């Protein structure tokens, strides 16, 4: 610690957020008594330009060598104040932020005195730590101009097109045989009821033919290494068993294929497909794949009908998975959602009662190219229903399943009510808790449905049963619910029930989030870096998210988020290089015993063992500064830059400024020699 | 508007039910009312009863027949999207109604009390005594009609005419007495 | 090879009187399955649903006395109850005492007045059916079947309290009793009302309410062609059996569906004598239904298995998902 440091301390009011609880003037006054503090001030909004200028002036005029701002979270404004220091010529890593909002005023709103005392401790800790800080320089690295987009639903498609149209390369990786995602399954989209295929197909076509887009369908990303601007990804291209250079997409193969299975992906279980199949006519790319699990030849060695009939000899039963390793500068995840599994709620009878359908089954049913050619029919495939119940909030807003609102299913339910009315003479009953139709023009659509004569029953359906109580219920599905606006239980006999199953994170979203090093919520939606100001970036620089993988939303919102992710990627590419935080581990090689304990612990494989010198060395480009190795080293010769042993111990000493365990002395720790 | 006393019935019922504090998050979705097998006989559905309770309409709640028609099937409890222990809350409301002496005329407080009487006196329940005593005092006519049923039950050895009694009744009595004392002191 | 298994046992009041057939058939079946039940010494009534309605804390304490005595008996940690209401009360008290600290200390304070105490969670409270299915297992049960129940159509009736509020089984559509019946060779009918209420104590209080609930169950079982209803709870058996004629009188219906305990049907399938199984004590005689055992359902043999209609849409698969 150098005695001659000059530290400036700034206590922010944050309007009423901090000053309403913490005695900010008092803390500022008190901080003047801390060693090396030359300036201590409080100000209404430190993040405002006036607040920042205050810091800049003091650095220039008073010759401050360290700056501490006590305000909100560093996550929010550390970059702001580091910028102010830089502008005034002070190395930005000599700035330290103390969080007295989330850590003091907000959590102790009912006890101002305690909050003030705690704020003092936090400031004292920050000042002690500031004294130990060392100037650092960020790393700079060039940005690879190629972007990886994972997931080819409407969000991913839009991201890819925006970037590609700006003139940069995109690799689009899609797990299924075709891009399109859920939107490709729909017939009409709310609230305008325009035809889903008509607006989606041209975009899919563009993706398939864009010179800047390399499309990899039936593929998945297996591994991701590196850091913003310089990722290395490993992609597995699953064997299609089709030579796409020869295939013309003529369809002779699937027309002859004798193996029929229920298509649980594209047809949502409502229709069949063959073992060699193209999920739908407008698929991009147009080539089929052979699903080896249902192919007869792969099961018992006989058949090969497709091979016999293929006019171009494109069927290749011996094709193997291909592994592609490539580098990209940025990554956008747009992996979408899974539909809630209605079998988890047996009270609604899905899977037992034939005429209970899920929302996606109904989407396929109304689709002109679906299993019923767009007719609304019961499970027997011939009878038109005379009455239909649509049950909202299936698996959503329920602590027993998913506790969040799926956001789109009220509107989808209205869309369905309209389509049933349009295609049949059936009475339609919507059972809802709250009608959520907030975005632009959605309420108009709700009004339109009321005019169409749909029955709205305010009450979450309790059960669907085929146990008749009265003659008129025999042979029907009875929906039992409380009509809460009347306050009475009602039993409505209907022919068909549609369950508005909600959207939930992909079954493998936890795994995927680990693979890409980003966080996800308990439910499994990917975490954004800030819920309001940055719903696009993640905590892992260079990795962005778009569409429903971030949270439930409709198509317009998915499209916007996709475009936003593209613009973030483009602005990084435009900059040409990235600055990387110099918060890194460093090994004192003179003292390293060569035990190699740290080597395998590092989650980013950033530590190499130098065989000739028999010591370990950190690769600063790969190290993320997590500190795992620092804590693990038995010789204590690894130190984290910016989070050195001494800086942390000093901070703890500062925090405990008023604690006197043995009556007299302050708490102090043994410091080490700087590494 | 009815006045809400400092700690109204709503707060009391929540405090006296294990896990009952969740009632404050009731969505008024009606799943409970829709699920209830006795819904048709209740003057308010469980949902509506909770709305009355949170609105501070204590008198309506205490006089409602709703909890007395609850058959403890727990359908509401397992289906409630907010994990509210509805069946237990029904018990708590019954207790409050008994304490306030305000319960609904359809209530079977007397039945419960004679059942408890037997348990407290013998340590075991006594179906024969219970049925006769309760029905003789409350539904004498139906008792006559059901005499035949009782007779076949007895013939098939399915009704004991004398109650069973546990050995250590004083121990049970002491436990119940102490439990009642604690309950009173908590209230 | 058969292990003999020992459990601590709580019979409950009704097994001695209204449900003595359950008691007898259980004893007979236990012998076959190598199950030994050690009855808790001097147990008391579980309070049914009545005690909780009037006085919660004494009700929990009443149940806790049984838990405490069960621990004192130094036997198995598994406490078995054959009656669903007893099972629920014992299990719920055990769970709530673990979950809610205040309740735990108040109940223990009350127990102390009788020189007792109970450490919440010390016991694992289980229903008889669970022990039979999970511990003995369907495979072993199958080896005991000498007289398969083919020809009789049974509606498996669970009632409320064996699955709710929380026992780990599906709270809406359990299937373990169905599976047991299939193992015994019976024809099991789908029974949508399988976990609906039997009317509980309402038979004593409001006939209109109770009889309607019973009617719904009988109607549904008969709509699905059941020859008999099989149950696992004395209260359910009593309500559906003893009040069936009352229901017929009130609604002008004509139900004659015998209601048997699952242990009785197990005994029959194991070839035990009707006497040992308490058969004959039911109000709706089971004879005609039981006479169907061993016969072949003619209608079923005549009907060729229907080919799936070409136009029909596929049914969702129930292979995965569902029960969580
Ligand atoms: C029944 C229903 C009806 C709806 N109707 C409408 C409507 O009318 N109007 C409207 O605006 N919105 C509607 N929506 C909402 C709409 O579906 C979504 O907003 C939109 O589809 C989200 O697009 P996405 O690209 O985020 O996700 P998705 O469409 O799910 O696409 C994600 C893609 O990523 C792929 N993928 C997933 N994981 C991986 C992986 N690990 N690697 C590679 N690829 C992967 C998937 O195969 C898929 O192609 C409806 C939703 C439902 C459930
Ligand atoms: S038959 Fe051959 S060319 Fe035609 S779609 Fe199939 S693989 Fe392609
Ligand atoms: S070999 Fe397989 S994919 Fe080809 S036609 Fe036969 S079953 Fe279909
Ligand atoms: S959008 Fe509507 S149906 Fe969907 S979860 Fe929300 S409230 Fe329920
Ligand atoms: S701090 Fe250590 S363990 Fe963590 S990433 Fe860097 S080298 Fe690896
Ligand atoms: S089910 Fe639960 S949330 Fe819904 S109305 Fe009833 S108590 Fe309230
Ligand atoms: S537990 Fe009571 S209130 Fe709840 S559904 Fe059953 S009868 Fe109705």
XYZ file of N, CA and C in Angstrom, chain A residues 336-512:
531
model
N -35.822 -21.228 -29.249
C -37.272 -21.350 -29.137
C -37.767 -22.091 -27.917
N -38.858 -22.847 -28.101
C -39.563 -23.440 -26.965
C -40.096 -24.825 -27.284
N -40.492 -25.527 -26.226
C -41.268 -26.760 -26.349
C -42.672 -26.443 -25.856
N -43.638 -27.213 -26.336
C -44.996 -27.046 -25.818
C -45.099 -27.796 -24.498
N -45.805 -27.218 -23.546
C -46.050 -27.907 -22.277
C -46.710 -29.266 -22.547
N -46.276 -30.283 -21.823
C -46.810 -31.634 -22.023
C -48.106 -31.815 -21.232
N -49.228 -31.795 -21.945
C -50.538 -31.822 -21.278
C -50.805 -33.115 -20.518
N -50.034 -34.149 -20.771
C -50.249 -35.393 -20.031
C -49.891 -35.225 -18.563
N -49.184 -34.139 -18.253
C -48.860 -33.895 -16.842
C -50.091 -33.486 -16.036
N -51.180 -33.122 -16.704
C -52.399 -32.736 -15.989
C -53.527 -33.685 -16.376
N -53.564 -34.879 -15.758
C -54.532 -35.896 -16.178
C -55.977 -35.452 -15.998
N -56.232 -34.417 -15.181
C -57.627 -34.001 -14.999
C -58.246 -33.492 -16.291
N -57.395 -33.168 -17.293
C -57.960 -32.692 -18.544
C -58.080 -33.805 -19.591
N -57.645 -35.014 -19.212
C -57.938 -36.184 -20.029
C -57.141 -36.346 -21.308
N -56.117 -35.517 -21.527
C -55.372 -35.633 -22.780
C -54.666 -36.995 -22.845
N -54.850 -37.693 -23.949
C -54.248 -39.011 -24.098
C -55.219 -40.110 -23.711
N -56.227 -39.780 -22.920
C -57.226 -40.774 -22.522
C -58.537 -40.514 -23.257
N -58.919 -39.256 -23.295
C -60.159 -38.882 -23.972
C -59.794 -38.426 -25.387
N -60.306 -39.172 -26.361
C -59.838 -38.980 -27.738
C -59.991 -37.546 -28.218
N -61.083 -36.895 -27.836
C -61.350 -35.599 -28.447
C -60.832 -34.399 -27.660
N -59.852 -34.686 -26.818
C -59.105 -33.596 -26.194
C -57.837 -33.403 -27.025
N -57.629 -32.178 -27.504
C -56.494 -31.875 -28.370
C -55.612 -30.809 -27.722
N -54.328 -30.790 -28.079
C -53.486 -29.696 -27.610
C -53.545 -28.558 -28.618
N -53.035 -27.410 -28.197
C -53.040 -26.242 -29.064
C -52.295 -26.507 -30.367
N -51.167 -27.184 -30.273
C -50.404 -27.399 -31.506
C -51.086 -28.419 -32.408
N -51.740 -29.416 -31.802
C -52.515 -30.347 -32.628
C -53.566 -29.560 -33.402
N -54.202 -28.619 -32.702
C -55.247 -27.854 -33.385
C -54.666 -26.984 -34.489
N -53.469 -26.427 -34.233
C -52.823 -25.647 -35.297
C -52.667 -26.499 -36.555
N -52.224 -27.744 -36.354
C -52.043 -28.621 -37.509
C -53.383 -28.949 -38.163
N -54.403 -29.106 -37.317
C -55.715 -29.461 -37.844
C -56.269 -28.365 -38.738
N -56.072 -27.118 -38.336
C -56.648 -26.033 -39.142
C -55.780 -25.692 -40.342
N -54.580 -26.299 -40.400
C -53.690 -25.954 -41.490
C -54.120 -26.673 -42.763
N -54.280 -25.904 -43.825
C -54.790 -26.460 -45.072
C -53.926 -27.618 -45.550
N -52.639 -27.615 -45.211
C -51.804 -28.733 -45.656
C -51.588 -29.743 -44.527
N -52.422 -29.659 -43.470
C -52.289 -30.581 -42.344
C -53.040 -31.884 -42.568
N -53.079 -32.732 -41.537
C -53.648 -34.080 -41.660
C -55.128 -34.107 -42.012
N -55.877 -33.039 -41.738
C -57.301 -33.054 -42.078
C -57.601 -32.085 -43.221
N -56.558 -31.647 -43.901
C -56.699 -30.641 -44.966
C -57.382 -29.378 -44.463
N -57.172 -29.081 -43.232
C -57.703 -27.829 -42.701
C -59.097 -27.933 -42.137
N -59.699 -29.144 -42.176
C -61.046 -29.268 -41.608
C -60.959 -29.487 -40.107
N -61.918 -28.925 -39.386
C -61.969 -29.128 -37.949
C -62.801 -30.383 -37.687
N -62.124 -31.450 -37.245
C -62.772 -32.750 -37.093
C -62.399 -33.393 -35.767
N -63.262 -34.279 -35.311
C -62.955 -35.054 -34.113
C -61.901 -36.114 -34.455
N -61.469 -36.831 -33.433
C -60.357 -37.763 -33.628
C -60.705 -38.865 -34.631
N -61.988 -39.108 -34.850
C -62.345 -40.143 -35.823
C -62.046 -39.710 -37.251
N -61.710 -38.442 -37.412
C -61.318 -37.968 -38.732
C -62.468 -37.674 -39.672
N -63.724 -37.816 -39.197
C -64.863 -37.520 -40.070
C -65.883 -36.553 -39.470
N -66.087 -36.626 -38.154
C -67.190 -35.872 -37.569
C -66.790 -34.434 -37.251
N -67.650 -33.526 -37.620
C -67.425 -32.128 -37.291
C -68.012 -31.848 -35.901
N -67.306 -31.167 -35.045
C -67.851 -30.915 -33.701
C -68.968 -29.883 -33.751
N -69.936 -30.054 -32.820
C -71.017 -29.063 -32.725
C -70.760 -28.084 -31.590
N -69.816 -28.455 -30.740
C -69.451 -27.538 -29.657
C -67.998 -27.796 -29.278
N -67.305 -26.716 -28.996
C -65.873 -26.803 -28.716
C -65.566 -25.964 -27.488
N -64.800 -26.541 -26.564
C -64.342 -25.766 -25.404
C -62.851 -25.511 -25.548
N -62.450 -24.289 -25.277
C -61.036 -23.925 -25.353
C -60.584 -23.547 -23.946
N -59.640 -24.302 -23.410
C -59.229 -24.115 -22.019
C -57.911 -23.349 -21.951
N -57.937 -22.188 -21.354
C -56.735 -21.356 -21.237
C -55.818 -21.861 -20.113
N -54.593 -21.342 -20.109
C -53.649 -21.516 -18.999
C -53.372 -22.973 -18.654
N -53.211 -23.833 -19.651
C -52.887 -25.224 -19.334
C -51.381 -25.337 -19.104
N -51.033 -25.598 -17.869
C -49.615 -25.709 -17.522
C -48.927 -24.368 -17.361
N -49.700 -23.273 -17.388
C -49.116 -21.958 -17.144
C -49.781 -21.356 -15.912
N -49.155 -20.389 -15.305
C -49.694 -19.676 -14.146
C -50.108 -20.668 -13.057
N -49.325 -21.693 -12.883
C -49.688 -22.751 -11.949
C -48.411 -23.224 -11.244
N -48.394 -23.085 -9.927
C -47.183 -23.457 -9.189
C -46.892 -24.950 -9.304
N -47.887 -25.756 -9.666
C -47.656 -27.195 -9.802
C -46.959 -27.536 -11.118
N -46.984 -26.599 -12.066
C -46.342 -26.870 -13.356
C -45.410 -25.714 -13.690
N -45.837 -24.788 -14.545
C -45.024 -23.601 -14.811
C -45.738 -22.404 -14.215
N -45.033 -21.613 -13.419
C -45.745 -20.564 -12.699
C -45.885 -19.260 -13.491
N -45.272 -19.196 -14.678
C -45.349 -17.940 -15.429
C -46.497 -17.988 -16.450
N -46.846 -16.808 -16.928
C -47.848 -16.696 -17.987
C -47.145 -16.898 -19.328
N -47.733 -17.702 -20.187
C -47.112 -17.990 -21.479
C -47.310 -16.888 -22.514
N -48.023 -15.877 -22.160
C -48.109 -14.626 -22.920
C -48.870 -14.673 -24.245
N -48.819 -15.790 -24.957
C -49.445 -15.790 -26.282
C -50.736 -16.602 -26.345
N -50.990 -17.437 -25.324
C -52.050 -18.427 -25.516
C -53.443 -17.831 -25.410
N -53.637 -16.696 -24.725
C -54.952 -16.059 -24.771
C -55.268 -15.671 -26.210
N -54.273 -15.072 -26.869
C -54.501 -14.653 -28.250
C -54.663 -15.856 -29.176
N -53.849 -16.889 -28.956
C -53.979 -18.083 -29.796
C -55.358 -18.705 -29.577
N -55.862 -18.650 -28.324
C -57.179 -19.210 -28.024
C -58.260 -18.437 -28.779
N -58.114 -17.127 -28.847
C -59.078 -16.318 -29.592
C -59.011 -16.646 -31.084
N -57.769 -16.830 -31.529
C -57.579 -17.209 -32.938
C -58.302 -18.521 -33.221
N -58.150 -19.481 -32.308
C -58.787 -20.788 -32.502
C -60.315 -20.646 -32.498
N -60.814 -19.837 -31.548
C -62.262 -19.654 -31.469
C -62.777 -19.137 -32.810
N -62.037 -18.194 -33.368
C -62.435 -17.631 -34.652
C -62.408 -18.699 -35.748
N -61.344 -19.496 -35.761
C -61.212 -20.496 -36.825
C -62.298 -21.558 -36.715
N -62.643 -21.947 -35.476
C -63.717 -22.936 -35.311
C -65.008 -22.356 -35.864
N -65.283 -21.112 -35.512
C -66.509 -20.455 -35.985
C -66.509 -20.351 -37.508
N -65.343 -20.049 -38.056
C -65.251 -19.866 -39.495
C -65.489 -21.186 -40.233
N -64.984 -22.275 -39.645
C -64.999 -23.540 -40.378
C -66.155 -24.458 -40.008
N -66.824 -24.202 -38.889
C -67.927 -25.084 -38.477
C -69.071 -24.218 -37.947
N -70.152 -24.889 -37.547
C -71.258 -24.155 -36.932
C -71.218 -24.304 -35.411
N -70.082 -24.720 -34.897
C -70.029 -25.080 -33.474
C -70.142 -23.863 -32.553
N -70.723 -24.125 -31.377
C -70.661 -23.147 -30.289
C -69.267 -23.240 -29.685
N -68.703 -22.111 -29.298
C -67.353 -22.135 -28.739
C -67.362 -21.512 -27.342
N -66.744 -22.220 -26.405
C -66.658 -21.734 -25.028
C -65.197 -21.541 -24.660
N -64.825 -20.352 -24.263
C -63.462 -20.107 -23.788
C -63.476 -20.030 -22.263
N -62.679 -20.865 -21.617
C -62.567 -20.825 -20.154
C -61.247 -20.145 -19.811
N -61.313 -18.985 -19.185
C -60.091 -18.216 -18.972
C -60.032 -17.685 -17.535
N -58.844 -17.351 -17.080
C -58.707 -16.686 -15.770
C -58.707 -15.172 -15.978
N -57.757 -14.729 -16.815
C -57.704 -13.321 -17.205
C -57.476 -13.310 -18.708
N -58.049 -12.355 -19.403
C -57.847 -12.290 -20.840
C -56.684 -11.341 -21.085
N -55.569 -11.892 -21.548
C -54.366 -11.069 -21.702
C -54.130 -10.750 -23.170
N -54.531 -9.534 -23.548
C -54.454 -9.137 -24.949
C -53.865 -7.742 -25.029
N -52.629 -7.595 -24.494
C -52.092 -6.245 -24.358
C -51.543 -5.601 -25.635
N -50.711 -6.272 -26.438
C -50.045 -5.518 -27.517
C -51.011 -4.892 -28.524
N -50.420 -4.142 -29.399
C -51.155 -3.335 -30.359
C -52.184 -4.144 -31.149
N -53.383 -3.672 -31.203
C -54.483 -4.268 -31.984
C -55.026 -5.581 -31.423
N -54.454 -6.061 -30.325
C -54.922 -7.344 -29.809
C -56.302 -7.231 -29.166
N -56.542 -6.129 -28.478
C -57.839 -5.959 -27.834
C -58.950 -5.862 -28.888
N -58.610 -5.276 -30.020
C -59.578 -5.194 -31.111
C -59.997 -6.592 -31.548
N -59.019 -7.458 -31.579
C -59.295 -8.833 -31.980
C -60.230 -9.508 -30.959
N -59.978 -9.254 -29.697
C -60.837 -9.777 -28.625
C -62.283 -9.285 -28.841
N -62.415 -8.016 -29.133
C -63.733 -7.438 -29.398
C -64.426 -8.110 -30.569
N -63.637 -8.362 -31.578
C -64.182 -9.005 -32.764
C -64.741 -10.381 -32.400
N -63.996 -11.116 -31.544
C -64.439 -12.444 -31.140
C -65.721 -12.384 -30.320
N -65.849 -11.333 -29.514
C -67.075 -11.202 -28.738
C -68.243 -11.007 -29.695
N -68.006 -10.193 -30.721
C -69.077 -9.970 -31.691
C -69.427 -11.239 -32.446
N -68.460 -12.113 -32.590
C -68.738 -13.364 -33.317
C -69.571 -14.330 -32.485
N -69.808 -13.986 -31.219
C -70.696 -14.823 -30.426
C -70.011 -15.948 -29.675
N -68.704 -15.830 -29.477
C -68.004 -16.821 -28.657
C -68.450 -16.659 -27.204
N -68.609 -17.790 -26.491
C -68.965 -17.697 -25.071
C -67.688 -17.594 -24.248
N -67.659 -16.638 -23.353
C -66.500 -16.495 -22.481
C -66.901 -16.814 -21.055
N -66.251 -17.795 -20.465
C -66.564 -18.177 -19.093
C -65.342 -17.887 -18.242
N -65.504 -16.959 -17.305
C -64.344 -16.598 -16.506
C -64.167 -17.588 -15.362
N -63.230 -18.495 -15.533
C -62.950 -19.512 -14.534
C -62.039 -20.533 -15.164
N -61.018 -20.932 -14.431
C -60.088 -21.927 -14.963
C -60.798 -23.276 -14.925
N -60.805 -23.987 -16.036
C -61.492 -25.273 -16.066
C -60.886 -26.190 -15.020
N -61.766 -26.879 -14.275
C -61.269 -27.759 -13.214
C -60.981 -29.145 -13.752
N -61.842 -29.644 -14.625
C -61.596 -30.968 -15.191
C -62.420 -31.183 -16.447
N -61.964 -32.174 -17.210
C -62.725 -32.617 -18.382
C -63.004 -34.090 -18.146
N -64.262 -34.486 -18.276
C -64.590 -35.874 -17.986
C -65.583 -36.406 -18.998
N -65.635 -37.726 -19.106
C -66.673 -38.340 -19.934
C -67.699 -39.035 -19.040
N -67.633 -38.775 -17.724
C -68.596 -39.392 -16.814
C -69.849 -38.528 -16.772
N -70.869 -38.991 -17.469
C -72.098 -38.202 -17.602
C -72.915 -38.264 -16.318
N -73.521 -37.140 -15.956
C -74.442 -37.120 -14.831
C -75.880 -37.049 -15.308
N -76.052 -36.408 -16.459
C -77.404 -36.202 -16.966
C -77.470 -36.732 -18.393
N -78.686 -37.045 -18.868
C -78.811 -37.619 -20.221
C -78.130 -36.760 -21.288
N -78.253 -35.428 -21.164
C -77.679 -34.596 -22.231
C -76.142 -34.620 -22.216
N -75.568 -35.197 -21.181
C -74.104 -35.258 -21.122
C -73.556 -36.548 -21.705
N -74.431 -37.506 -21.954
C -73.970 -38.816 -22.408
C -73.285 -38.692 -23.768
N -72.120 -39.304 -23.857
C -71.378 -39.287 -25.117
C -70.627 -37.999 -25.375
N -70.644 -37.088 -24.408
C -69.951 -35.811 -24.601
C -68.735 -35.743 -23.681
N -67.922 -34.734 -23.939
C -66.897 -34.388 -22.971
C -67.498 -33.273 -22.126
N -67.413 -33.419 -20.819
C -68.004 -32.398 -19.982
C -66.885 -31.577 -19.345
N -66.938 -30.269 -19.573
C -65.957 -29.388 -18.947
C -66.586 -28.830 -17.684
N -65.947 -29.083 -16.563
C -66.492 -28.598 -15.298
C -65.644 -27.429 -14.812
N -66.313 -26.343 -14.469
C -65.588 -25.148 -14.042
C -66.511 -24.308 -13.179
N -65.903 -23.406 -12.448
C -66.730 -22.423 -11.780
C -66.809 -21.205 -12.687
N -68.018 -20.771 -12.989
C -68.168 -19.501 -13.677
C -68.063 -18.452 -12.582
N -66.881 -17.860 -12.451
C -66.633 -17.034 -11.267
C -67.427 -15.739 -11.292
N -67.902 -15.351 -12.466
C -68.670 -14.106 -12.503
C -70.101 -14.341 -12.033
N -70.532 -15.600 -12.096
C -71.838 -15.949 -11.548
C -71.668 -16.527 -10.149
N -70.518 -17.142 -9.924
C -70.280 -17.760 -8.625
C -70.885 -19.139 -8.519
N -71.094 -19.787 -9.677
C -71.702 -21.123 -9.669
C -70.867 -22.087 -10.486
N -70.930 -23.347 -10.045
C -70.273 -24.389 -10.814
C -71.079 -24.654 -12.081
N -70.374 -24.840 -13.191
C -71.090 -25.173 -14.422
C -70.455 -26.390 -15.073
N -71.265 -27.163 -15.724
C -70.792 -28.312 -16.502
C -71.255 -28.115 -17.927
N -70.306 -27.934 -18.846
C -70.662 -27.670 -20.234
C -70.313 -28.901 -21.068
N -71.309 -29.558 -21.621
C -71.006 -30.708 -22.473
C -70.590 -30.247 -23.863
N -69.477 -30.763 -24.361
C -68.986 -30.364 -25.691
C -68.478 -31.598 -26.428
N -68.220 -31.424 -27.725
C -67.689 -32.523 -28.527
C -66.169 -32.532 -28.538
N -65.592 -31.328 -28.443
C -64.143 -31.227 -28.592
C -63.585 -30.262 -27.554
N -62.412 -30.610 -27.038
C -61.749 -29.721 -26.084
C -60.359 -29.403 -26.618
N -60.005 -28.125 -26.589
C -58.646 -27.742 -26.992
C -57.926 -27.198 -25.760
N -56.786 -27.795 -25.451
C -56.015 -27.355 -24.285
C -54.974 -26.336 -24.733
N -55.057 -25.120 -24.204
C -54.078 -24.095 -24.572
C -52.800 -24.312 -23.765
N -52.090 -25.384 -24.138
C -50.835 -25.701 -23.461
C -49.853 -24.563 -23.692
N -49.155 -24.204 -22.666
C -48.260 -23.054 -22.740
C -46.912 -23.395 -23.350
N -46.056 -22.358 -23.409
C -44.719 -22.560 -23.949
C -43.773 -22.776 -22.776
N -42.849 -23.702 -22.933
C -41.844 -23.863 -21.888
C -40.473 -24.006 -22.523
N -39.412 -23.806 -21.723
C -38.074 -23.868 -22.299
C -37.835 -25.235 -22.949
N -36.969 -25.274 -23.931
C -36.592 -26.538 -24.555
C -36.152 -27.519 -23.481
N -36.467 -28.780 -23.692
C -36.137 -29.796 -22.683
C -34.656 -29.796 -22.336
N -33.804 -29.374 -23.303
C -32.362 -29.406 -23.050
C -31.781 -28.014 -22.820
N -32.635 -27.056 -22.412
C -32.132 -25.683 -22.342
C -31.050 -25.503 -21.272
N -31.122 -26.271 -20.190
C -30.078 -26.155 -19.156
C -28.728 -26.579 -19.745
N -28.758 -27.703 -20.443
C -27.539 -28.221 -21.062
C -26.969 -27.209 -22.052
N -27.858 -26.687 -22.902
C -27.408 -25.742 -23.923
C -26.821 -24.494 -23.259
